[in-house]
mmCIF file of C-alpha atoms in Angstrom:
data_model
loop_
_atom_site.group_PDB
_atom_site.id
_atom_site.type_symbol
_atom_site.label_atom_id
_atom_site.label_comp_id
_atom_site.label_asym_id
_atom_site.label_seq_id
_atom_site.Cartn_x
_atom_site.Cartn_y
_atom_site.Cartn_z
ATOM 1 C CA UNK V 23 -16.532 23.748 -27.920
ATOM 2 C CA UNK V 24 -15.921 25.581 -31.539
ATOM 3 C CA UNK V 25 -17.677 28.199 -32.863
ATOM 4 C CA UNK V 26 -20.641 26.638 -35.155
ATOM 5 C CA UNK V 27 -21.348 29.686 -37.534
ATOM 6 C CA UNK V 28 -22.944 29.528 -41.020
ATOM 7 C CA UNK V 29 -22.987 31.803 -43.788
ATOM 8 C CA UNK V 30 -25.212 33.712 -44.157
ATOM 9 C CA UNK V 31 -25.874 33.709 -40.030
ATOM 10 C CA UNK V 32 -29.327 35.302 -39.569
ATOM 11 C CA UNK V 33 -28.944 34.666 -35.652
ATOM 12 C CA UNK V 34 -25.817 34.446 -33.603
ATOM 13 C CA UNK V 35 -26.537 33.116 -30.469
ATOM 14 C CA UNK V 36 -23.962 33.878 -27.481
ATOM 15 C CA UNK V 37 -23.834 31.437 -24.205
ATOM 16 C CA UNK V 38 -21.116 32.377 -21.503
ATOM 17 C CA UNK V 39 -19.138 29.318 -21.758
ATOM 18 C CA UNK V 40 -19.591 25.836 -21.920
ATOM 19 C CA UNK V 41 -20.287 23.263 -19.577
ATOM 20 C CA UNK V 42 -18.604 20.098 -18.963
ATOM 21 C CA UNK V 43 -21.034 18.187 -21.187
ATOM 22 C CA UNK V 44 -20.921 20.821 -23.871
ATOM 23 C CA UNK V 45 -17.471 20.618 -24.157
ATOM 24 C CA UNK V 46 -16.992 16.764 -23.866
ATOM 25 C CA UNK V 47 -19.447 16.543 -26.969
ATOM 26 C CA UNK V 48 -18.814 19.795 -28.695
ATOM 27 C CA UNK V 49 -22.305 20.923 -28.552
ATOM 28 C CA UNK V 50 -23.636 24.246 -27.279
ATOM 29 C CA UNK V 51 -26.263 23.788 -24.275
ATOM 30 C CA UNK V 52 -25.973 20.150 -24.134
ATOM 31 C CA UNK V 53 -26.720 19.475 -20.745
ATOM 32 C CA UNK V 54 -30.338 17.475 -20.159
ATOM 33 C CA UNK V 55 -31.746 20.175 -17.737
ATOM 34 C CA UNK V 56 -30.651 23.014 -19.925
ATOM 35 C CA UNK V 57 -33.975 24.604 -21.216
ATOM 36 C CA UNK V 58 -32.285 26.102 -24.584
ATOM 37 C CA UNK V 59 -33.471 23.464 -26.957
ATOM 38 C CA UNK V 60 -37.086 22.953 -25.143
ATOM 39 C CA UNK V 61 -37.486 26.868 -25.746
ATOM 40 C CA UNK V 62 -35.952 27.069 -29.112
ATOM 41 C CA UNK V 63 -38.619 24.880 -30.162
ATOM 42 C CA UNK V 64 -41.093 26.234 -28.577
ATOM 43 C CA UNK V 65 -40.472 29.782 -29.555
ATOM 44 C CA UNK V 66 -40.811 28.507 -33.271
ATOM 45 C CA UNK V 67 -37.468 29.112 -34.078
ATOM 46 C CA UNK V 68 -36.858 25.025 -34.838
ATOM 47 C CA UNK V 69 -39.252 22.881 -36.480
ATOM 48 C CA UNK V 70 -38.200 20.074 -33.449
ATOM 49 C CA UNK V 71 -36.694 19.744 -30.440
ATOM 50 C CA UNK V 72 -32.711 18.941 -30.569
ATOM 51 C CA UNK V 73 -31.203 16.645 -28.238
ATOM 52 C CA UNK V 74 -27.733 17.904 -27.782
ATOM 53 C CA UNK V 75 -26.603 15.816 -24.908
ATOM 54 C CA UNK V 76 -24.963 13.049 -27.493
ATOM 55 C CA UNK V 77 -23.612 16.058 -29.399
ATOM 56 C CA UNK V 78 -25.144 17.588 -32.203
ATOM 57 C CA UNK V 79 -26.583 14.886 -35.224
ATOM 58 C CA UNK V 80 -25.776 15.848 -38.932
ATOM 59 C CA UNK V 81 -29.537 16.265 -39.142
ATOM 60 C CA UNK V 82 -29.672 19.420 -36.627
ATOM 61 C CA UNK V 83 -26.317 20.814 -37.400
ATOM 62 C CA UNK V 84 -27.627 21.390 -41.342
ATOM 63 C CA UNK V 85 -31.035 22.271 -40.221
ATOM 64 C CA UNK V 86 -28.950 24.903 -37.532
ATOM 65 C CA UNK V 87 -26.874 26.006 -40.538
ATOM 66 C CA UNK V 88 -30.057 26.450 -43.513
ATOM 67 C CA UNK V 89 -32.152 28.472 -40.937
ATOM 68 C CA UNK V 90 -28.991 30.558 -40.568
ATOM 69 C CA UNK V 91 -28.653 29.941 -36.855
ATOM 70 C CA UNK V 92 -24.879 30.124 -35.135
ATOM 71 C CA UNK V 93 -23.571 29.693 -31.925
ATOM 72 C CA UNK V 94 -20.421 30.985 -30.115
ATOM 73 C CA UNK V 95 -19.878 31.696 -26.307
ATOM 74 C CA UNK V 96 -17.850 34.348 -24.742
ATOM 75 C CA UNK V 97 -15.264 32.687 -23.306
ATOM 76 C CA UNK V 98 -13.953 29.310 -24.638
ATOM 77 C CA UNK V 99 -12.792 27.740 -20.793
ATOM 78 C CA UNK V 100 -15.057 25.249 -19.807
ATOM 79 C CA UNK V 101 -16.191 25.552 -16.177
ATOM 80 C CA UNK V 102 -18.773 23.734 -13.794
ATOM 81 C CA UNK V 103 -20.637 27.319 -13.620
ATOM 82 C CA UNK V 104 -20.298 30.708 -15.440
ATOM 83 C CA UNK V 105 -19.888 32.057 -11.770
ATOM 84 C CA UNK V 106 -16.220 30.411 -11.793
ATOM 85 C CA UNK V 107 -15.035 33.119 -14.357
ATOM 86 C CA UNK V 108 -13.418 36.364 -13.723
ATOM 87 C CA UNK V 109 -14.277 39.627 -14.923
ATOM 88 C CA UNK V 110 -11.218 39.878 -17.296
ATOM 89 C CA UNK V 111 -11.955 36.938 -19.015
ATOM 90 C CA UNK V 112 -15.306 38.139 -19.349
ATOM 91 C CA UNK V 113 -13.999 41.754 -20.810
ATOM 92 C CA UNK V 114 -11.267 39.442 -22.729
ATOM 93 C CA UNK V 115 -14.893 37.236 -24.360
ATOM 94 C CA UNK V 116 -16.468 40.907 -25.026
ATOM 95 C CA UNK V 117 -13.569 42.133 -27.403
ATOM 96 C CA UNK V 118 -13.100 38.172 -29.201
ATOM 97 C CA UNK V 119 -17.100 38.194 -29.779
ATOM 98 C CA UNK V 120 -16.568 41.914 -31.202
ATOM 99 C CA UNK V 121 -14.262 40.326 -33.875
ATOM 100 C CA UNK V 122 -16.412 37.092 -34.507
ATOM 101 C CA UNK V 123 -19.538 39.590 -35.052
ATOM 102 C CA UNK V 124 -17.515 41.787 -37.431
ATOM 103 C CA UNK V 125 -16.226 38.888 -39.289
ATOM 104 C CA UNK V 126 -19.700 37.234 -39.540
ATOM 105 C CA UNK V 127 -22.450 39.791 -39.509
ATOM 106 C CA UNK V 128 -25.613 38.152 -38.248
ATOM 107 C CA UNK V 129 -29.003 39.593 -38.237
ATOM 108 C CA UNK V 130 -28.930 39.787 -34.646
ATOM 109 C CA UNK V 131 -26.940 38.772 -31.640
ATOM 110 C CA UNK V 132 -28.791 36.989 -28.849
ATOM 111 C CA UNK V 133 -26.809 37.157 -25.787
ATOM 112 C CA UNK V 134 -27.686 34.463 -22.989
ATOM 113 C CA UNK V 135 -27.018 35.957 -19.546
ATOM 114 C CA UNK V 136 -27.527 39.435 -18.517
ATOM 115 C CA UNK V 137 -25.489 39.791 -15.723
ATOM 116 C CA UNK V 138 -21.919 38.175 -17.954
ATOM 117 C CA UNK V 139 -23.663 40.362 -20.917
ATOM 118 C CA UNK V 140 -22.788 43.882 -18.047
ATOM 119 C CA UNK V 141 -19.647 42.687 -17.360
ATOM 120 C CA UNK V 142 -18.241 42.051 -20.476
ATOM 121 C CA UNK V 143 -19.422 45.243 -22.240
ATOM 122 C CA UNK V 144 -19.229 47.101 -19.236
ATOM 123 C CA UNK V 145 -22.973 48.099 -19.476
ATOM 124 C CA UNK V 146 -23.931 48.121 -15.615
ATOM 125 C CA UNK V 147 -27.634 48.871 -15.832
ATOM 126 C CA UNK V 148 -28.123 46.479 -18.861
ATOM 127 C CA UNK V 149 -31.678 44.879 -18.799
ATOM 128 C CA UNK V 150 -33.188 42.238 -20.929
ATOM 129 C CA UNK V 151 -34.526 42.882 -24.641
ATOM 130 C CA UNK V 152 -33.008 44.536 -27.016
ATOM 131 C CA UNK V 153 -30.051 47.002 -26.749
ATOM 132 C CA UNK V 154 -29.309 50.664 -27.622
ATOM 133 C CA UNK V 155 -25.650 49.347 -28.318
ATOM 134 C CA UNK V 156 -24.759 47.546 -31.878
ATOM 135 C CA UNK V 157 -21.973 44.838 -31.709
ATOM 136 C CA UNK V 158 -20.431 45.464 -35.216
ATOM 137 C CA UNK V 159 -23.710 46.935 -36.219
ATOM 138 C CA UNK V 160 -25.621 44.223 -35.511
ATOM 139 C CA UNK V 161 -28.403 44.422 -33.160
ATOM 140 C CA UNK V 162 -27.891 43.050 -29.329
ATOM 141 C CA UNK V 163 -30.593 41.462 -27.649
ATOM 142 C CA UNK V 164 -29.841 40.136 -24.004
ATOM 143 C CA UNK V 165 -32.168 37.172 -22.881
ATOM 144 C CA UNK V 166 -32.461 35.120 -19.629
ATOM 145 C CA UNK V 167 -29.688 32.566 -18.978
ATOM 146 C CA UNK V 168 -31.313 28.969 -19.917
ATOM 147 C CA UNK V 169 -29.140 26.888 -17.590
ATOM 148 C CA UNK V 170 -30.848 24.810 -14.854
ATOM 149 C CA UNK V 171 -28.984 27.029 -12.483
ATOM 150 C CA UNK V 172 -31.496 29.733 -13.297
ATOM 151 C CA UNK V 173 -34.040 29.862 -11.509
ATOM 152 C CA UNK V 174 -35.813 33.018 -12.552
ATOM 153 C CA UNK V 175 -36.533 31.527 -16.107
ATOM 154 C CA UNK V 176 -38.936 28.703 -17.260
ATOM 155 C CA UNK V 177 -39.331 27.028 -20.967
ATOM 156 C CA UNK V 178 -42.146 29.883 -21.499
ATOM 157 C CA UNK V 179 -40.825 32.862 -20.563
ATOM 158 C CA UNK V 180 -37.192 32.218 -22.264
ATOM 159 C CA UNK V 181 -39.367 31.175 -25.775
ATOM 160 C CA UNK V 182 -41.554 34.038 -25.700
ATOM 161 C CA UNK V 183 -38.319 36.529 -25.505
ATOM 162 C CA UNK V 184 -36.568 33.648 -28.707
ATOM 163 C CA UNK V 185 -39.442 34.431 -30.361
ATOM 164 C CA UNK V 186 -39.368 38.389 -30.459
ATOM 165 C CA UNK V 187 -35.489 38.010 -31.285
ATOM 166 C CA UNK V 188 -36.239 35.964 -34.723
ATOM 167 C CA UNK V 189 -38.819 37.807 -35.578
ATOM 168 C CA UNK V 190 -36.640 41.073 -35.416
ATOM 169 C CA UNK V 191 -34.014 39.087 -38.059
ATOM 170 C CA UNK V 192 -37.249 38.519 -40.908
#
């Protein structure tokens, strides 16, 4: 899946990798039972709900790109689950999303996946919300990991912390 950035990129939001579906239709969080798009939506943060699974229609990708919202992951190699990557590629992701976030400079940086976030950045005791630690200057915030695999998140809880990283970027 490429990197879907626009200029000027009020939010850059960060998966791990993509999925097999992702990457078959060059979409980020394409798969059905991935609860991005449901809390994206729901957060405020888009006027409708995207359907990804088909890939992304010209309709979302401009209304992505005029709201200013981008998407990149941390390490380009699909895999079933974010589990099947190693901690150097993970470091590797870290010091490629460095570059893309100096080249870019969004608003923010919204990070999805704590425990990839620690291990690429090497932040250990890294907790949800916003961090003390800039990426190029731009401000880190680390939110729950939206797969279906996670089952510590819901639609609610994952909007409510989308919604306090846009508002930081007005």
């Amino acid at each position: 899946m490429h990197d879907r950035i626009p200029d000027p990129c009020r939010l850059l939001i960060v998966g791990i990798n993509p999925g097999a579906l992702s990457e078959e239709v060059d979409a980020p969080f394409a798969h059905p039972g991935n609860r991005f798009w449901p809390a994206l939506e729901k957060a405020g943060i888009t006027p409708y709900r995207v359907n990804a699974s088909g890939g992304l229609s010209e309709q979302d990708a401009v209304m992505l790109a005029e709201r200013g919202i981008g998407f990149t992951n941390l390490v380009a190699r699909m895999t079933p689950k974010a589990s099947d990557l190693t901690k150097d590629e993970l470091i590797e992701g870290g010091e490629r999303l460095k570059r893309v976030v100096d080249k870019h400079r969004p608003g923010a940086v919204m990070f999805a996946g704590v425990g990839a976030y620690r291990d690429a950045f090497g932040r250990r005791k890294a907790q949800r919300g916003l961090q003390s630690e800039t990426i190029a200057g731009a401000p880190v915030w680390v939110v729950g990991n939206p797969s279906g695999l996670n089952a510590h998140e819901t639609v609610d809880s994952l909007a409510a912390s989308y919604r306090e990283v846009w508002a930081s970027t007005e």
